JSON list of C-alpha atoms in Angstrom, two decimals:
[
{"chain": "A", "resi": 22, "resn": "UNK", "atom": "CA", "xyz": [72.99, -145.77, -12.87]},
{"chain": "A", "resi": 23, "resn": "UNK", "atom": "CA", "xyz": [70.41, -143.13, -13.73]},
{"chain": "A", "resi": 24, "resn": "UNK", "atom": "CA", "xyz": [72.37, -143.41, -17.97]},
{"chain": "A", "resi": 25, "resn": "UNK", "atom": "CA", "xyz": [71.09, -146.67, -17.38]},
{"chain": "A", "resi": 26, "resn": "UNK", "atom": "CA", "xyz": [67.51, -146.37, -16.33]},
{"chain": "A", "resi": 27, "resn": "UNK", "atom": "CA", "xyz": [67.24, -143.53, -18.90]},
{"chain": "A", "resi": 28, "resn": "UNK", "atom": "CA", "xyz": [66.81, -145.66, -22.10]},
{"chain": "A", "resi": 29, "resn": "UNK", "atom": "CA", "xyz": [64.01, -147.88, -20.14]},
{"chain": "A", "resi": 30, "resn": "UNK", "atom": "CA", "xyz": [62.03, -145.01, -18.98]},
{"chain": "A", "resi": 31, "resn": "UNK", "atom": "CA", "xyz": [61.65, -143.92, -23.21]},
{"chain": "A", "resi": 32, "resn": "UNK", "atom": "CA", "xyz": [61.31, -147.30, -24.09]},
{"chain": "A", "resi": 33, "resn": "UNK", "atom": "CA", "xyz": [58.07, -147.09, -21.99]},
{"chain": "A", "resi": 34, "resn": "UNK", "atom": "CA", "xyz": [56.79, -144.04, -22.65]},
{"chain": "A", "resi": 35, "resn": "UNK", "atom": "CA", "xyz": [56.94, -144.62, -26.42]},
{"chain": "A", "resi": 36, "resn": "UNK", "atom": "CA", "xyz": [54.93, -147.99, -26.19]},
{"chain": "A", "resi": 37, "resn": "UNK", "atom": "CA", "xyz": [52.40, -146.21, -24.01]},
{"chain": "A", "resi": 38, "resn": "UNK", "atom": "CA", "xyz": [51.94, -143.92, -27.13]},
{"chain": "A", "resi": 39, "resn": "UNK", "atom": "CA", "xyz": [51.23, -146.37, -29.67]},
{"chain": "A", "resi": 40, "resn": "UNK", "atom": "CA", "xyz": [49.10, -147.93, -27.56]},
{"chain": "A", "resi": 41, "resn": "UNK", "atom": "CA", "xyz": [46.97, -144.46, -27.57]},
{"chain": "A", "resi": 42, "resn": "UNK", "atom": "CA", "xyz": [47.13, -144.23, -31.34]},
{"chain": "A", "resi": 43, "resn": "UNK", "atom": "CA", "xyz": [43.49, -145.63, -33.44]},
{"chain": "A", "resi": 44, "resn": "UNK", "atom": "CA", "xyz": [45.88, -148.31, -34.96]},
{"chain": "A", "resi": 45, "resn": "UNK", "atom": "CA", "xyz": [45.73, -150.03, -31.49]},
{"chain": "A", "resi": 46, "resn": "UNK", "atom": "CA", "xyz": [42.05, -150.78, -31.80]},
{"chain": "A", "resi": 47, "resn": "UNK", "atom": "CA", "xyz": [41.28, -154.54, -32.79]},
{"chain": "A", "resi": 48, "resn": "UNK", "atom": "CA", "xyz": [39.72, -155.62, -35.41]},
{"chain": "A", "resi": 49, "resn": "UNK", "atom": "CA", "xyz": [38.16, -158.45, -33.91]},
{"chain": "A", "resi": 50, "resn": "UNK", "atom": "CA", "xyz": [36.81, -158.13, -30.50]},
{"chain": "A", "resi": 51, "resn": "UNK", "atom": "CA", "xyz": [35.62, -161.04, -27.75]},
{"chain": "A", "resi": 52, "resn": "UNK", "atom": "CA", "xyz": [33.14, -159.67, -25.49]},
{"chain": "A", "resi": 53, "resn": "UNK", "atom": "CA", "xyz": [34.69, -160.65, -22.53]},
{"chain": "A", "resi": 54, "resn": "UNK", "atom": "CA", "xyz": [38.21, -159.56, -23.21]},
{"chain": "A", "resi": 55, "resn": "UNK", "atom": "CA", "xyz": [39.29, -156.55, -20.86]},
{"chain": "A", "resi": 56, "resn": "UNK", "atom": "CA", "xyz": [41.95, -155.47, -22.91]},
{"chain": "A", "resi": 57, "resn": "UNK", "atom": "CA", "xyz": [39.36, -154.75, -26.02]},
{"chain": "A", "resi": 58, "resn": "UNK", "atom": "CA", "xyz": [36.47, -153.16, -23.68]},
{"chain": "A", "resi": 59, "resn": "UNK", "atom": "CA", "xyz": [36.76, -150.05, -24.63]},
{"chain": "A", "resi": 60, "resn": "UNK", "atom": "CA", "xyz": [35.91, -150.41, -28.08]},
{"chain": "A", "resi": 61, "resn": "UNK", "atom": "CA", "xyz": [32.40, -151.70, -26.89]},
{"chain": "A", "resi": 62, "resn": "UNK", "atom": "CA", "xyz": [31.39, -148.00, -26.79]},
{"chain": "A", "resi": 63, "resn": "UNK", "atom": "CA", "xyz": [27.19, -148.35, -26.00]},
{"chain": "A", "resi": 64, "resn": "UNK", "atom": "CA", "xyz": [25.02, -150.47, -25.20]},
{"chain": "A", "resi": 65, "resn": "UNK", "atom": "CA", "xyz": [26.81, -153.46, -23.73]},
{"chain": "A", "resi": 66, "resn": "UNK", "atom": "CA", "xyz": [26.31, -154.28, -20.13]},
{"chain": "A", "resi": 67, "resn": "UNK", "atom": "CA", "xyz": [28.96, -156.29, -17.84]},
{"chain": "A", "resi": 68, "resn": "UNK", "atom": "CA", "xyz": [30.82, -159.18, -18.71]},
{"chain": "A", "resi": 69, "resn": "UNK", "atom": "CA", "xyz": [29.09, -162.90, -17.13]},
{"chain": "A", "resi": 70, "resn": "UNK", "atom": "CA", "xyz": [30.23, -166.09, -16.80]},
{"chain": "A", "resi": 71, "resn": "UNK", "atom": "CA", "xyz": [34.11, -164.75, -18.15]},
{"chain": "A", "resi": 72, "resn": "UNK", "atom": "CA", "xyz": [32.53, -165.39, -21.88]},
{"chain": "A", "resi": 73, "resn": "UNK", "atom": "CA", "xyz": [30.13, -163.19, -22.95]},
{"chain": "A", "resi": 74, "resn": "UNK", "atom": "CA", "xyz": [28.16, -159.42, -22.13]},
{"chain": "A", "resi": 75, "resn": "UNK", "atom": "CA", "xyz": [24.32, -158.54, -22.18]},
{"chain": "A", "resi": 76, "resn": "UNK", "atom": "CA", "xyz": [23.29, -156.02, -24.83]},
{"chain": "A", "resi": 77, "resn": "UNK", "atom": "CA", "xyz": [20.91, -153.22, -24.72]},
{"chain": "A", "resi": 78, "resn": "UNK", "atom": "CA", "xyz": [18.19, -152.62, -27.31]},
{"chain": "A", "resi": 79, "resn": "UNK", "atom": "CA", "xyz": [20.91, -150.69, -29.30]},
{"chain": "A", "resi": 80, "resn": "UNK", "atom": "CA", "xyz": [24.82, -150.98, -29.10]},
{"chain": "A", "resi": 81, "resn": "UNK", "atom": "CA", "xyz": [27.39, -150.47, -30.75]},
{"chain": "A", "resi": 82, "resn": "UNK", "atom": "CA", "xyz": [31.43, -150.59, -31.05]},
{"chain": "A", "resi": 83, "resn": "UNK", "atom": "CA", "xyz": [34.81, -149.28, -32.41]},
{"chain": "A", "resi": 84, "resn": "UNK", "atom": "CA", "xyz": [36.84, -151.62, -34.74]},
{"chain": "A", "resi": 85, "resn": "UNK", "atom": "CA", "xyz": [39.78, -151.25, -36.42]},
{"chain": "A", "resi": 86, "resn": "UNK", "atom": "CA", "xyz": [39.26, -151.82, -40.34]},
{"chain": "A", "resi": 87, "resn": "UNK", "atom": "CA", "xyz": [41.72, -154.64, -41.70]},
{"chain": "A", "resi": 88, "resn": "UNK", "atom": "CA", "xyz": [44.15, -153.01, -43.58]},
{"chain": "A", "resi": 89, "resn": "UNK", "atom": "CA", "xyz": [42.97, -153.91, -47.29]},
{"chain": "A", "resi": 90, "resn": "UNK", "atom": "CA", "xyz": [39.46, -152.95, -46.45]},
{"chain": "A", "resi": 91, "resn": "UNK", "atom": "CA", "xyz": [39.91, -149.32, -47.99]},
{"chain": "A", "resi": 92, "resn": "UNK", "atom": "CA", "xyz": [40.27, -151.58, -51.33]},
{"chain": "A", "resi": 93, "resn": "UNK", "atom": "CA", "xyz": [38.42, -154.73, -50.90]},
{"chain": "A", "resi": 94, "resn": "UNK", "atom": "CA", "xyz": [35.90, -154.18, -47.79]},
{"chain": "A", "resi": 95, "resn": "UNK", "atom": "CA", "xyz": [35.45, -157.09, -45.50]},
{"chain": "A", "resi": 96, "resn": "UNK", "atom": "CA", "xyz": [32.93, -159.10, -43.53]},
{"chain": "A", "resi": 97, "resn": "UNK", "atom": "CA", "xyz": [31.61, -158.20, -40.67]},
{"chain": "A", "resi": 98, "resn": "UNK", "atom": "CA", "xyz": [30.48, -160.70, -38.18]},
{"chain": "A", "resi": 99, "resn": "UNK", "atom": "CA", "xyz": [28.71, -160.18, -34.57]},
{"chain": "A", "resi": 100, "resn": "UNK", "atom": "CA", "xyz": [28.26, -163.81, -33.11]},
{"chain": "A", "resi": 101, "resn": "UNK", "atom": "CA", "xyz": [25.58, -164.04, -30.74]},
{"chain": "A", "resi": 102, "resn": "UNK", "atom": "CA", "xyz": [22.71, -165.68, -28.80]},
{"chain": "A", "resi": 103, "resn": "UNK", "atom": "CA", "xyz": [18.65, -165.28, -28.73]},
{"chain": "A", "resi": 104, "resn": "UNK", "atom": "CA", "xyz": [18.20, -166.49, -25.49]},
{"chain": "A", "resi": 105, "resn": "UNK", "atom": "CA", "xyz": [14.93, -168.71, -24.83]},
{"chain": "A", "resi": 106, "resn": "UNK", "atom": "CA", "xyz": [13.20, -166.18, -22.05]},
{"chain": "A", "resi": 107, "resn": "UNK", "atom": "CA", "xyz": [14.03, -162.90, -24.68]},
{"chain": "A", "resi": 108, "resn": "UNK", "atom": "CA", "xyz": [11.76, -165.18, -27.53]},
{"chain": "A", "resi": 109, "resn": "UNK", "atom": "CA", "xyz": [8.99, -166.24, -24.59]},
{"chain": "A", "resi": 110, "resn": "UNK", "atom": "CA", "xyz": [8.97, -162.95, -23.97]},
{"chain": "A", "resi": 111, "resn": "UNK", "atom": "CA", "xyz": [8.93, -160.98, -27.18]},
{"chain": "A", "resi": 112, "resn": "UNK", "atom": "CA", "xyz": [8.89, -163.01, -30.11]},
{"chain": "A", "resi": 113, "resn": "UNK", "atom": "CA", "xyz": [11.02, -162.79, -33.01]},
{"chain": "A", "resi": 114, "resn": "UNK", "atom": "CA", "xyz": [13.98, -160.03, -33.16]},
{"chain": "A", "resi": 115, "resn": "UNK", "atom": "CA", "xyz": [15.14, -158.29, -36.39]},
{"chain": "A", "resi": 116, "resn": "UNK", "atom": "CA", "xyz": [18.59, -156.96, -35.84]},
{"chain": "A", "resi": 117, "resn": "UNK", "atom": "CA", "xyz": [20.16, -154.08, -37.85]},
{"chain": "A", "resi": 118, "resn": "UNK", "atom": "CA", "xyz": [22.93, -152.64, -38.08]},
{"chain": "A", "resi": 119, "resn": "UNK", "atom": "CA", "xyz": [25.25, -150.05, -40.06]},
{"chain": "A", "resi": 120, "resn": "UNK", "atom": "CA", "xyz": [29.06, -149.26, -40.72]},
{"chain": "A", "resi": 121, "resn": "UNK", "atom": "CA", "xyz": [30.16, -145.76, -40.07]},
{"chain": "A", "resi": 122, "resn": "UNK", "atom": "CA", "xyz": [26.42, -144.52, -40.81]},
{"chain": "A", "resi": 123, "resn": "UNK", "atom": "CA", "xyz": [26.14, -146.86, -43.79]},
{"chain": "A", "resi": 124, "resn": "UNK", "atom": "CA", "xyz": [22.62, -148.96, -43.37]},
{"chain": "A", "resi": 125, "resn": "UNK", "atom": "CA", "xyz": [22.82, -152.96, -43.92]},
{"chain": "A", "resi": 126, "resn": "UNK", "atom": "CA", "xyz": [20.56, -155.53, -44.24]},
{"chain": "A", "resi": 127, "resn": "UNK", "atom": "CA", "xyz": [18.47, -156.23, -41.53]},
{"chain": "A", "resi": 128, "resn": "UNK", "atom": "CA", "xyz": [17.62, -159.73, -40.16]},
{"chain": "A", "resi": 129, "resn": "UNK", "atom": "CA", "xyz": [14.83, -161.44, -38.27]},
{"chain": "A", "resi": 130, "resn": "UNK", "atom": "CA", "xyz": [15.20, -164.51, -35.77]},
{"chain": "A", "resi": 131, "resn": "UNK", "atom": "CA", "xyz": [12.11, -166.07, -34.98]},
{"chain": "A", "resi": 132, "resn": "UNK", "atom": "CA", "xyz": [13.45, -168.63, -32.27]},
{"chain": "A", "resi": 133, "resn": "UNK", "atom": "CA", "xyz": [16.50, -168.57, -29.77]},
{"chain": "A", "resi": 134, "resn": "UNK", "atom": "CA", "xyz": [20.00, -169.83, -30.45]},
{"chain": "A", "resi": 135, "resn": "UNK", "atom": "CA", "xyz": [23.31, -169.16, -31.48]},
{"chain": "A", "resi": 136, "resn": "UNK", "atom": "CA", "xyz": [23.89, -166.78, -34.25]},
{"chain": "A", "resi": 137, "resn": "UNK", "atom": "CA", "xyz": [26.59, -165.12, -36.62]},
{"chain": "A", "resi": 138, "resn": "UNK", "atom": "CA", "xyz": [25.26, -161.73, -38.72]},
{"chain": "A", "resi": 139, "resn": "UNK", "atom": "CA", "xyz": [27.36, -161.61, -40.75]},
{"chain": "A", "resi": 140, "resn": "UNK", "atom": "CA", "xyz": [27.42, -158.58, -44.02]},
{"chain": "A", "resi": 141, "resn": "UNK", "atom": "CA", "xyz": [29.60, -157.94, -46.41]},
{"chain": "A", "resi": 142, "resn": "UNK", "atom": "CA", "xyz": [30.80, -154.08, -46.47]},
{"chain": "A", "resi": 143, "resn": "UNK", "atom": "CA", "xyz": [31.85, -152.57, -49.23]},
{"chain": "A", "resi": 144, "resn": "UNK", "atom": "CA", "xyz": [35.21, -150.59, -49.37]},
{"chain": "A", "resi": 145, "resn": "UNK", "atom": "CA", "xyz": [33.32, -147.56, -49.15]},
{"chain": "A", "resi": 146, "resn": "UNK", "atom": "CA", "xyz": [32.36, -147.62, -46.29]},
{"chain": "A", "resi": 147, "resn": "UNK", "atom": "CA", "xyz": [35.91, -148.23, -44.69]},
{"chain": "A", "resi": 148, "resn": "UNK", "atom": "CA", "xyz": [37.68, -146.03, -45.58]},
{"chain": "A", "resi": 149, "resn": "UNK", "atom": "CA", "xyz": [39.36, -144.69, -42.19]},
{"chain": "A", "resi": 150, "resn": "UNK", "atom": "CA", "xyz": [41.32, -145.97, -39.69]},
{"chain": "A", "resi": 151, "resn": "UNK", "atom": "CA", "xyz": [38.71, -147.35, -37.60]},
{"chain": "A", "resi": 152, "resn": "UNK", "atom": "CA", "xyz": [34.72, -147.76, -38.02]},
{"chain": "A", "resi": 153, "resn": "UNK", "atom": "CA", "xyz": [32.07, -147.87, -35.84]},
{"chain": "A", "resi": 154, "resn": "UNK", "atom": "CA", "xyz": [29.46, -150.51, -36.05]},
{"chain": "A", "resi": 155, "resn": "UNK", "atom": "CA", "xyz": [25.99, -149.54, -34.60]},
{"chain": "A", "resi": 156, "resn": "UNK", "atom": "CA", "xyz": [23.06, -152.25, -34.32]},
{"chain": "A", "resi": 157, "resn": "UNK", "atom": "CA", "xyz": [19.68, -151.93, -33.32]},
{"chain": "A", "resi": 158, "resn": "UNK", "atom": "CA", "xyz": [17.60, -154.45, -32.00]},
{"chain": "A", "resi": 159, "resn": "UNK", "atom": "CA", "xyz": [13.28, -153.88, -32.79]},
{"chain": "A", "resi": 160, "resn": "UNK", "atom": "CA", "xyz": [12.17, -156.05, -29.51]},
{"chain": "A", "resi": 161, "resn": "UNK", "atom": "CA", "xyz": [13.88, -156.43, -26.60]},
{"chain": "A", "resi": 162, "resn": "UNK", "atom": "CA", "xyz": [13.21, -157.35, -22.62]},
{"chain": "A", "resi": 163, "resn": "UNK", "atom": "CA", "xyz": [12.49, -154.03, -20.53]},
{"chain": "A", "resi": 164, "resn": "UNK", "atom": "CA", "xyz": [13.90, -153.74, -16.85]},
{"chain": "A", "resi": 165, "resn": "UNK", "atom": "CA", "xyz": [11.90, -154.98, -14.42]},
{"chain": "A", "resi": 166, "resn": "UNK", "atom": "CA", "xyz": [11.97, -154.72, -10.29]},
{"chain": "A", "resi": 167, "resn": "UNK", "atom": "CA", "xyz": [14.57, -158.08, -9.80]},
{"chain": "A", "resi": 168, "resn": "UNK", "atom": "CA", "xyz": [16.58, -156.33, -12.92]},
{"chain": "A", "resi": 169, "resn": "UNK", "atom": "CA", "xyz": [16.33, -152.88, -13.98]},
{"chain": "A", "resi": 170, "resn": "UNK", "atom": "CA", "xyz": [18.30, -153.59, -17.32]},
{"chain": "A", "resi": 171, "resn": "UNK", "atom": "CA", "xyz": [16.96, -153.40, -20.60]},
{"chain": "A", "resi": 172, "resn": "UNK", "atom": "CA", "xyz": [18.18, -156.89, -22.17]},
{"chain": "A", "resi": 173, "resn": "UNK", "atom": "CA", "xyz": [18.41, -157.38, -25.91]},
{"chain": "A", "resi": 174, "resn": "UNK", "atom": "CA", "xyz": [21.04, -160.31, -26.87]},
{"chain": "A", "resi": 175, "resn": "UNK", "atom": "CA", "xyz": [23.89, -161.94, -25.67]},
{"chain": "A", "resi": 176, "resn": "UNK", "atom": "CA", "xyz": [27.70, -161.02, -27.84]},
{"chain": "A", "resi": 177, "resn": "UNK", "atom": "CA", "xyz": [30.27, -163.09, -27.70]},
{"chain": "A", "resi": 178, "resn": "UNK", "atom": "CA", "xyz": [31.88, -161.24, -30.61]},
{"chain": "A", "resi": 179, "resn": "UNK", "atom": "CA", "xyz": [32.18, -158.70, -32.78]},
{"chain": "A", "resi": 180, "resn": "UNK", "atom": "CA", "xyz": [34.23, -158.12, -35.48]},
{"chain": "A", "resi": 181, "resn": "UNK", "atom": "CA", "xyz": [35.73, -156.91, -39.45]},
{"chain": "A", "resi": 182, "resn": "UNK", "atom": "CA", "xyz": [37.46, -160.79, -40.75]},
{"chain": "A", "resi": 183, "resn": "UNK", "atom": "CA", "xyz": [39.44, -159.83, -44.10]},
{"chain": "A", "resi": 184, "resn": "UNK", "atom": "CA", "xyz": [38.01, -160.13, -47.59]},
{"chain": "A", "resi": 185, "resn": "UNK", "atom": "CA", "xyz": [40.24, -162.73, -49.96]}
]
């Protein structure tokens, strides 16, 4: 019986492995997906509602590059809300953001809404495995008594789509 068992047992501890390896990070990652958490590595606070996760004035998170992005880069889109009481509150927020230390274009909303930032990144800047994808928010909510959190923008997502 134990012959048996014996094949399972390496059959497990081998996918347990590759789950550990950087090519087990997603590219693409929903906010409120458990499985992809980790890769949110600053800045994000607790999932709500099942759908989406409070950000900090800066966060930031671990994606897996697409596989021809060493060759033809990709796109990188964080979708996202403004929420009304952060633009009563503070105005207009310019988000910015970089790919493994490589600056992008900023950009400004003036009003709330849903929004995709999306940037194209050059190969260059993907060159590894994985990347890491810091933004950086210029106005943001501070804590108060009722919440102590410092509340930036809502992310739904966050992810590298694949460049034709």
């Amino acid at each position: 019986m134990l012959a048996l068992l014996a094949p399972v047992g390496c059959k497990r501890k081998k996918h347990a492995q590759a789950d550990d390896q950087p090519a087990g990070l997603a590219t693409m990652v929903n906010a409120a997906d458990a499985r992809t958490s980790a890769q949110l590595v600053r800045g994000f606070y607790d999932v709500e509602q099942n759908a989406w996760r409070w950000t900090g004035p800066s966060f930031a998170a671990k994606l897996r590059t697409p596989s021809t992005a060493a060759q033809k880069g990709a796109m990188l889109e964080l979708k996202f809300t403004v929420p009304e009481v952060v633009t009563q509150k503070v105005g207009a927020v310019t988000l910015s953001a970089s790919v493994n230390g490589q600056k992008l274009t900023p950009e400004t909303y003036p009003k709330s809404g849903e929004y995709t930032y999306s940037r194209d990144i050059p190969a260059s800047a993907l060159q590894g495995e994985s990347a890491t994808v810091e933004f950086t928010l210029d106005k943001y909510m501070p804590g108060t008594a009722q919440d102590v959190r410092d509340l930036g923008v809502i992310v739904t997502m966050i992810g590298f789509e694949v460049k034709p």
